CSV table of C-alpha atoms and ligand atoms in Angstrom, one decimal:
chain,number,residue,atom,x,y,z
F,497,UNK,CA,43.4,8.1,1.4
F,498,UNK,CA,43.5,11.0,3.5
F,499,UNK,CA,42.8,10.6,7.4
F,500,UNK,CA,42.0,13.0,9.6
F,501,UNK,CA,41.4,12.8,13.2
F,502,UNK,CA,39.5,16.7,13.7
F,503,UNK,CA,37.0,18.1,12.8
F,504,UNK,CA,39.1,21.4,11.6
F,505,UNK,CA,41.5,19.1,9.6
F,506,UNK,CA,38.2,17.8,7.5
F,507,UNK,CA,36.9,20.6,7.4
F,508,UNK,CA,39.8,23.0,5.8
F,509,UNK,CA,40.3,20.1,3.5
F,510,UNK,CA,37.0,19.8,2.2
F,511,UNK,CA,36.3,23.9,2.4
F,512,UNK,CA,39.2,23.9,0.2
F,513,UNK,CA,38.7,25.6,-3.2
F,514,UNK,CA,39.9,22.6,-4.9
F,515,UNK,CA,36.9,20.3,-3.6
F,516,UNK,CA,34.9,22.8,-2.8
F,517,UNK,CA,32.5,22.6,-5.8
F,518,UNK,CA,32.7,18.5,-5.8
F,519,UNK,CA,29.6,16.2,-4.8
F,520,UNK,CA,30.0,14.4,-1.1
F,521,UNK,CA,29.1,11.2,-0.1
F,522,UNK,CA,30.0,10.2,3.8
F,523,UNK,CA,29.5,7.2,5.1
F,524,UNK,CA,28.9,7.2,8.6
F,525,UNK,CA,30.1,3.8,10.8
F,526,UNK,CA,31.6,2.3,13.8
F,527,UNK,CA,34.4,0.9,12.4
F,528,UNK,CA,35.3,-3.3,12.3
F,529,UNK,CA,34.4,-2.7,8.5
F,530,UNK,CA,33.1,-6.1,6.8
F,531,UNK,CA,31.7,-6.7,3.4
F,532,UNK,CA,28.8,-5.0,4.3
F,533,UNK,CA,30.2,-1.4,4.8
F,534,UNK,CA,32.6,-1.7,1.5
F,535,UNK,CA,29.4,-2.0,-0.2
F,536,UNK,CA,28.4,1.3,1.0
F,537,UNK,CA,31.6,2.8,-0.4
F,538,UNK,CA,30.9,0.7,-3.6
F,539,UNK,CA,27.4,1.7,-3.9
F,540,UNK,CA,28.4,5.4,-3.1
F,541,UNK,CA,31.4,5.9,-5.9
F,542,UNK,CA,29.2,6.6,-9.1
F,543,UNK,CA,26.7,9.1,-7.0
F,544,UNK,CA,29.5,11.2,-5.8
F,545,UNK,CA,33.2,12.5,-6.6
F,546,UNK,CA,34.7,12.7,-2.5
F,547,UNK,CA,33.7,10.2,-0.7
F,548,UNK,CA,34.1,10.5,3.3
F,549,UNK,CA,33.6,7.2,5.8
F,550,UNK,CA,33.6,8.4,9.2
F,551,UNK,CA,34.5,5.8,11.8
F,552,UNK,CA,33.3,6.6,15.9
F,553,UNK,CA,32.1,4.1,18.2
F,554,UNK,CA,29.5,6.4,19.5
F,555,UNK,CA,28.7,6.4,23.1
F,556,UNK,CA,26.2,7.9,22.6
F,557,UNK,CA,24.2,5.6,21.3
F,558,UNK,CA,24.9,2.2,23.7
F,559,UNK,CA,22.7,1.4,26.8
F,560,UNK,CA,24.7,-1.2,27.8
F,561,UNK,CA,28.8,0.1,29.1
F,562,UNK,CA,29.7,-3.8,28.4
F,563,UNK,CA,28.5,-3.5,24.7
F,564,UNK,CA,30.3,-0.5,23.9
F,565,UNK,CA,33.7,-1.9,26.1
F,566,UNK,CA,33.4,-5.4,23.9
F,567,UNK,CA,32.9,-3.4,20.9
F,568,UNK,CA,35.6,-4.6,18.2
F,569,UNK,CA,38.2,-2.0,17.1
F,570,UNK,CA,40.2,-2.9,14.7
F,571,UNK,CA,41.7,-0.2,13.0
F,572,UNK,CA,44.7,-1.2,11.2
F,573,UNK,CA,42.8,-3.4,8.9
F,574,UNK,CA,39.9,-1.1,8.4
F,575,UNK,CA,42.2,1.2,6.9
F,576,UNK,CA,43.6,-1.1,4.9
F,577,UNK,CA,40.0,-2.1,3.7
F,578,UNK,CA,38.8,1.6,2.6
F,579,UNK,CA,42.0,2.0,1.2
F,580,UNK,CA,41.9,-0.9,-0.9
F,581,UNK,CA,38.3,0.3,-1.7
F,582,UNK,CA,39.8,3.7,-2.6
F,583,UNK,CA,37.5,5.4,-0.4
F,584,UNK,CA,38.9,9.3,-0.2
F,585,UNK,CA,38.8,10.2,3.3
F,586,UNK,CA,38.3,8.5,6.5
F,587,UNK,CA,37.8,10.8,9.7
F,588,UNK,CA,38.4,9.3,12.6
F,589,UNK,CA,37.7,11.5,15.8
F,590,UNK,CA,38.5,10.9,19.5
F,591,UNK,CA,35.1,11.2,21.4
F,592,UNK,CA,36.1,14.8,23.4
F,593,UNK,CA,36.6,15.8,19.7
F,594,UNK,CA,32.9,15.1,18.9
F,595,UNK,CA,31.0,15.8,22.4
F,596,UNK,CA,31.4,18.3,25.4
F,597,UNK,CA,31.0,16.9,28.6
F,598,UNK,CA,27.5,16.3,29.4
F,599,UNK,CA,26.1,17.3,26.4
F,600,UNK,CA,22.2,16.8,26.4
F,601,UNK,CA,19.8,17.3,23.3
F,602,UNK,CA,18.0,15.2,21.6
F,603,UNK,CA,15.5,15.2,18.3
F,604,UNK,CA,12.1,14.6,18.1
F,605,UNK,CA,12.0,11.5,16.6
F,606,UNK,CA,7.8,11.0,18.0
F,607,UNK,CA,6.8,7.1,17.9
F,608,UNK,CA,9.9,5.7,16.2
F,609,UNK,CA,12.0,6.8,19.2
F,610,UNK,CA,9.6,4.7,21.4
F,611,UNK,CA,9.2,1.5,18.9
F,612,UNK,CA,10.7,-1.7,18.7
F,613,UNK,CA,14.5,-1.1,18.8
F,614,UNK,CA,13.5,2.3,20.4
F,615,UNK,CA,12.0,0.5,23.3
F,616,UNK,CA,14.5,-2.3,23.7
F,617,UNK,CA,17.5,0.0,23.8
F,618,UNK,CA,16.3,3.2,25.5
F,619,UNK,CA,18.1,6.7,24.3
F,620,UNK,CA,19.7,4.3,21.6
F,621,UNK,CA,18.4,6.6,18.7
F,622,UNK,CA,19.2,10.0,20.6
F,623,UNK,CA,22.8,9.1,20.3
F,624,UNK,CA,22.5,8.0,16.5
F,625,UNK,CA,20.7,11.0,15.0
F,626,UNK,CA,22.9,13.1,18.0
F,627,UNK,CA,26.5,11.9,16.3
F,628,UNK,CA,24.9,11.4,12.6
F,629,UNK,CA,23.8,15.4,12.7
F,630,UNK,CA,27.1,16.1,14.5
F,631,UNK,CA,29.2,14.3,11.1
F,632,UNK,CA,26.1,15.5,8.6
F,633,UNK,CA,27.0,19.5,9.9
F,634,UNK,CA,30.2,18.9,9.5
F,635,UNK,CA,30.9,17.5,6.6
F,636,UNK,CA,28.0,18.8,4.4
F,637,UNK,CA,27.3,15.7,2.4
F,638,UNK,CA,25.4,16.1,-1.1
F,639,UNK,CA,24.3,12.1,0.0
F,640,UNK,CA,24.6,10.1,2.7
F,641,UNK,CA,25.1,6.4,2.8
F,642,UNK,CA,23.5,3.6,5.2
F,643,UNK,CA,22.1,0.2,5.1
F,644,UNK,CA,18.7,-1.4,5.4
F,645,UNK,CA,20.3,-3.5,7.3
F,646,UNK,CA,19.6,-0.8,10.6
F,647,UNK,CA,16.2,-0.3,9.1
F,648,UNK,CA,14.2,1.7,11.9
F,649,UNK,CA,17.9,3.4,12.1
F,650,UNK,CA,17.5,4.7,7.8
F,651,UNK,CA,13.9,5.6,9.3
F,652,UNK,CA,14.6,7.5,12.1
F,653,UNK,CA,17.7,9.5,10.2
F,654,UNK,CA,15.3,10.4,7.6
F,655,UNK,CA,12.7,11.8,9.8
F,656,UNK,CA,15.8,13.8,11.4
F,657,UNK,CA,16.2,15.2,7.8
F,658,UNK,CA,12.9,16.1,7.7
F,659,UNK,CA,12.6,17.4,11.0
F,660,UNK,CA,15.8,19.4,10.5
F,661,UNK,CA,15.0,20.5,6.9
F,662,UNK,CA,18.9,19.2,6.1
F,663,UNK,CA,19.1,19.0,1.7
F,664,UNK,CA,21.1,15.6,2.0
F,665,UNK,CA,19.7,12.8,-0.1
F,666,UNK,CA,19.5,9.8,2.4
F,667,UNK,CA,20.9,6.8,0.1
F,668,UNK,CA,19.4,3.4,1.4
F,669,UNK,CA,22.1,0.3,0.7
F,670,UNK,CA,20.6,-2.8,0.2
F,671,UNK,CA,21.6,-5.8,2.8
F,672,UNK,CA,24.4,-8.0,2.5
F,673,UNK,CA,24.5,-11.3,3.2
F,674,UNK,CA,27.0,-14.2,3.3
F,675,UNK,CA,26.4,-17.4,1.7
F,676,UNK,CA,23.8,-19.2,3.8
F,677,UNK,CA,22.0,-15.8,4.1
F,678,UNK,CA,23.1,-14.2,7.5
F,679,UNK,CA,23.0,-10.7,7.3
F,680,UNK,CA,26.8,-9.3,7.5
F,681,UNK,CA,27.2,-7.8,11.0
F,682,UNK,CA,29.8,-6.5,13.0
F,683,UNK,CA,28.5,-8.4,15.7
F,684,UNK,CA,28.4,-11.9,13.9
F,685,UNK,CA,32.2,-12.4,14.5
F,686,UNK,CA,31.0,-12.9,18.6
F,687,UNK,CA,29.3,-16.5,17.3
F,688,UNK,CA,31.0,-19.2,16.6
F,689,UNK,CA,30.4,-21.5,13.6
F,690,UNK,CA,27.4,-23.0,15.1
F,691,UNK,CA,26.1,-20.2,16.5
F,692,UNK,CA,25.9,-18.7,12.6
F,693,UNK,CA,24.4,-22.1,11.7
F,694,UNK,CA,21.5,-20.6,14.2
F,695,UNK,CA,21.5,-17.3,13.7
F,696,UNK,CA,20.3,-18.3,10.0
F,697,UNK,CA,16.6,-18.8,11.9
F,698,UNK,CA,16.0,-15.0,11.5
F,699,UNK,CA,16.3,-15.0,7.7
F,700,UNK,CA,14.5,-18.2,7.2
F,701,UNK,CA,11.8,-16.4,9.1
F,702,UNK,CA,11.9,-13.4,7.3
F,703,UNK,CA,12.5,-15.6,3.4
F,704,UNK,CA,9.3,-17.3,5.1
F,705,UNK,CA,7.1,-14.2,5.4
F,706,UNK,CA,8.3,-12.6,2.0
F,707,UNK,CA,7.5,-15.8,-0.2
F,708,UNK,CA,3.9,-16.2,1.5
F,709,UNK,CA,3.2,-12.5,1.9
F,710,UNK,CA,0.8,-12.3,-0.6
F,711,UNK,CA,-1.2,-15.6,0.3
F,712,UNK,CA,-1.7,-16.3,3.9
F,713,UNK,CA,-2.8,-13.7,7.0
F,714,UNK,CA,-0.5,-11.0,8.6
F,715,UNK,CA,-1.9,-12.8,12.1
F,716,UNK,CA,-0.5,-16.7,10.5
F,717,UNK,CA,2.3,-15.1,8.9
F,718,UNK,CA,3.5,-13.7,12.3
F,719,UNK,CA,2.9,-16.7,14.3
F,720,UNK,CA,4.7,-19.0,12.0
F,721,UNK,CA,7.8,-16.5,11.9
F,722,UNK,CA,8.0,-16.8,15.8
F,723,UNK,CA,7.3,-20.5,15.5
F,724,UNK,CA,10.8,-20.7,13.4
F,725,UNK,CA,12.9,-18.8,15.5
F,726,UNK,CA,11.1,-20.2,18.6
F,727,UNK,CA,11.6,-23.9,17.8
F,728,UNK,CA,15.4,-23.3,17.1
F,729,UNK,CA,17.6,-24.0,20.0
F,730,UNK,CA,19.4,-21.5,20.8
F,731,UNK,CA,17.8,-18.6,19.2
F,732,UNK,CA,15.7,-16.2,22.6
F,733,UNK,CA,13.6,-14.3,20.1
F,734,UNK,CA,13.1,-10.5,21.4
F,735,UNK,CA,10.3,-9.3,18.8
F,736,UNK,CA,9.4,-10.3,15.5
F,737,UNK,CA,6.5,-8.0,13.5
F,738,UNK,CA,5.2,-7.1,10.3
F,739,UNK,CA,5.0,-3.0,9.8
F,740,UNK,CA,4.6,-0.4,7.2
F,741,UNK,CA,7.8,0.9,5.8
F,742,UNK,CA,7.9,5.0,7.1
F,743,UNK,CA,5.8,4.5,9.6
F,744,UNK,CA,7.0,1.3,11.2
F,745,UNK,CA,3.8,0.9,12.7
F,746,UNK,CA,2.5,-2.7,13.2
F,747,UNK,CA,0.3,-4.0,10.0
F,748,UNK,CA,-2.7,-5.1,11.2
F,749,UNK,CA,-4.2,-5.2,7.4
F,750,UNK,CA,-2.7,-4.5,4.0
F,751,UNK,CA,-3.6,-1.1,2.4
F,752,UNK,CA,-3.6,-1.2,-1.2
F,753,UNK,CA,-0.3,1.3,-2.3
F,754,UNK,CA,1.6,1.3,0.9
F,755,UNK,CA,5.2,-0.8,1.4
F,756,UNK,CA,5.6,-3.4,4.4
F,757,UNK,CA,8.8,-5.0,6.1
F,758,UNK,CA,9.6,-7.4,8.7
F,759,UNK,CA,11.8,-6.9,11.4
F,760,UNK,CA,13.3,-9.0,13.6
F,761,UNK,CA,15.7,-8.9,16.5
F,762,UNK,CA,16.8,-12.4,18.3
F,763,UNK,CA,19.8,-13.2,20.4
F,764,UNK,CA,21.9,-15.8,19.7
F,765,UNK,CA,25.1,-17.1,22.5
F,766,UNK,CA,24.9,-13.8,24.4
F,767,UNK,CA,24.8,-11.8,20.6
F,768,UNK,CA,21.6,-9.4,19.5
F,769,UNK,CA,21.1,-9.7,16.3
F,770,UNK,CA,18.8,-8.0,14.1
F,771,UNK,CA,17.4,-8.5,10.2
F,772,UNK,CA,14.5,-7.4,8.2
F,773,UNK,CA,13.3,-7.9,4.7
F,774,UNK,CA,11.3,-5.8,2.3
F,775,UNK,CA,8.0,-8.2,2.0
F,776,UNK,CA,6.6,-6.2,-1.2
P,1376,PAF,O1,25.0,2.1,12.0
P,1376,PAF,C1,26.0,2.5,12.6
P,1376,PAF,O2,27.1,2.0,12.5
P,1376,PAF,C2,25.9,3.6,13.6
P,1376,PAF,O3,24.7,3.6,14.2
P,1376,PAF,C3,26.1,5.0,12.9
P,1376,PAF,C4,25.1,5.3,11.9
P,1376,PAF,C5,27.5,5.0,12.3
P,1376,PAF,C6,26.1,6.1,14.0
P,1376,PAF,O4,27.0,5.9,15.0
């Protein structure tokens, strides 16, 4: 695997006329790589012939200094984890190498910038879709992986797409989970073994929704959800809703033809956790 930690190294290397006619895949994350991410790389290899995993803790992106301090960083075994994945690249920049100083834009990402995890984590989507163009300029990906997982996240990079009229299929990667059903999470190595016993609450409320989905009301449905996570101790529910897919407006009725999800976010000992699931 080649690594590179600027933006000119990646760039002569893919600009080269040996890859320069080869398909690109990057895979854009943070780094402390679980399961989760691998299947990214896994679910990328047949679509592609280069692929490129960028790992940056974005500044950017966290409203909270403590959040990004605590953020894990464990680099040795990450690259021992895309290496044993045979992933071709990993870039790895410092953060002058990806921002000047003060650097202010931002896209227009209309409602979804002011929704859900948009309002909980203000400016949070600015610095995704402000590093994810960043890495999508520079590498010039054919596709580009990420997973449902972060689903306003898939929603708000494919209205950046749009908005920026960038030809880069956006690949969606289904969720994985461990055994019991947590969604994998960089984050989940902050609980302890109970605390993962209870963080299971957010997908037994979303399993809930997506087995009665088609037989009870969006209103019952809802309540019940927050009923689950609200009657397990330890679980401080921040929002729970039911919304159409592109949109991720609330559902208030079913329209016949369109795709819902349900989204969650919960803390659990001091950890925000989020999960969805595809309910048709
Ligand atoms: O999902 C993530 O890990 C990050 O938000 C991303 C897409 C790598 C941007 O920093």
């Amino acid at each position: 695997m080649n690594i590179f930690k600027t933006k000119k190294e990646l760039q002569e290397y893919l600009s080269s006329s040996q890859q320069r006619e080869k398909k690109v895949a990057l895979i854009p994350t943070m780094g402390a790589l679980h399961e989760g991410h691998i299947s990214l790389i896994e679910y990328a290899k047949p679509l592609a012939d280069i692929l490129v995993c960028s790992i940056f803790v974005n500044p950017t992106q966290f409203n909270d200094p403590q959040d990004l301090e605590k953020y894990p960083r464990p680099i040795e075994s990450d690259i021992k984890l895309l290496e044993a994945a045979s992933c071709d690249i990993l870039f790895m920049p410092s953060v002058a190498e990806m921002y000047t100083p003060q650097e202010q834009w931002h896209v227009d990402l209309g409602e979804l910038d002011r929704i859900w995890e948009g309002a909980h984590r203000p400016g949070h989507f600015q610095g995704v879709t402000q590093i994810v163009y960043k890495l999508f300029t520079l590498v010039q990906p054919d596709i580009a992986c990420f997973g449902q997982k972060d689903f306003q996240q898939v929603m708000v990079i494919n209205r950046m797409i749009q908005e920026k009229k960038l030809d880069i299929e956006l690949v969606i990667c289904p969720i994985v989970r461990d055994e019991y059903g947590l969604a994998l999470s960089s984050r989940n190595a902050r609980l302890s073994s109970q605390g993962k016993l209870t963080a299971l609450a957010l997908s037994r409320s979303l399993e809930y929704v997506r087995s009665h989905f088609e037989n009870k009301p969006l209103e019952t449905l809802k309540e019940d959800a927050q009923n689950i996570l609200e009657s397990t101790e330890g679980v401080e529910l921040e929002y729970f809703t039911i919304c159409e897919t592109t949109s991720l407006s609330e559902a208030t009725e079913i329209e016949v033809g369109k795709k819902y999800v349900a989204l969650v976010t919960a803390w659990v000992e001091g950890v925000r956790l989020i999960d969805n699931m595809i309910l048709n």
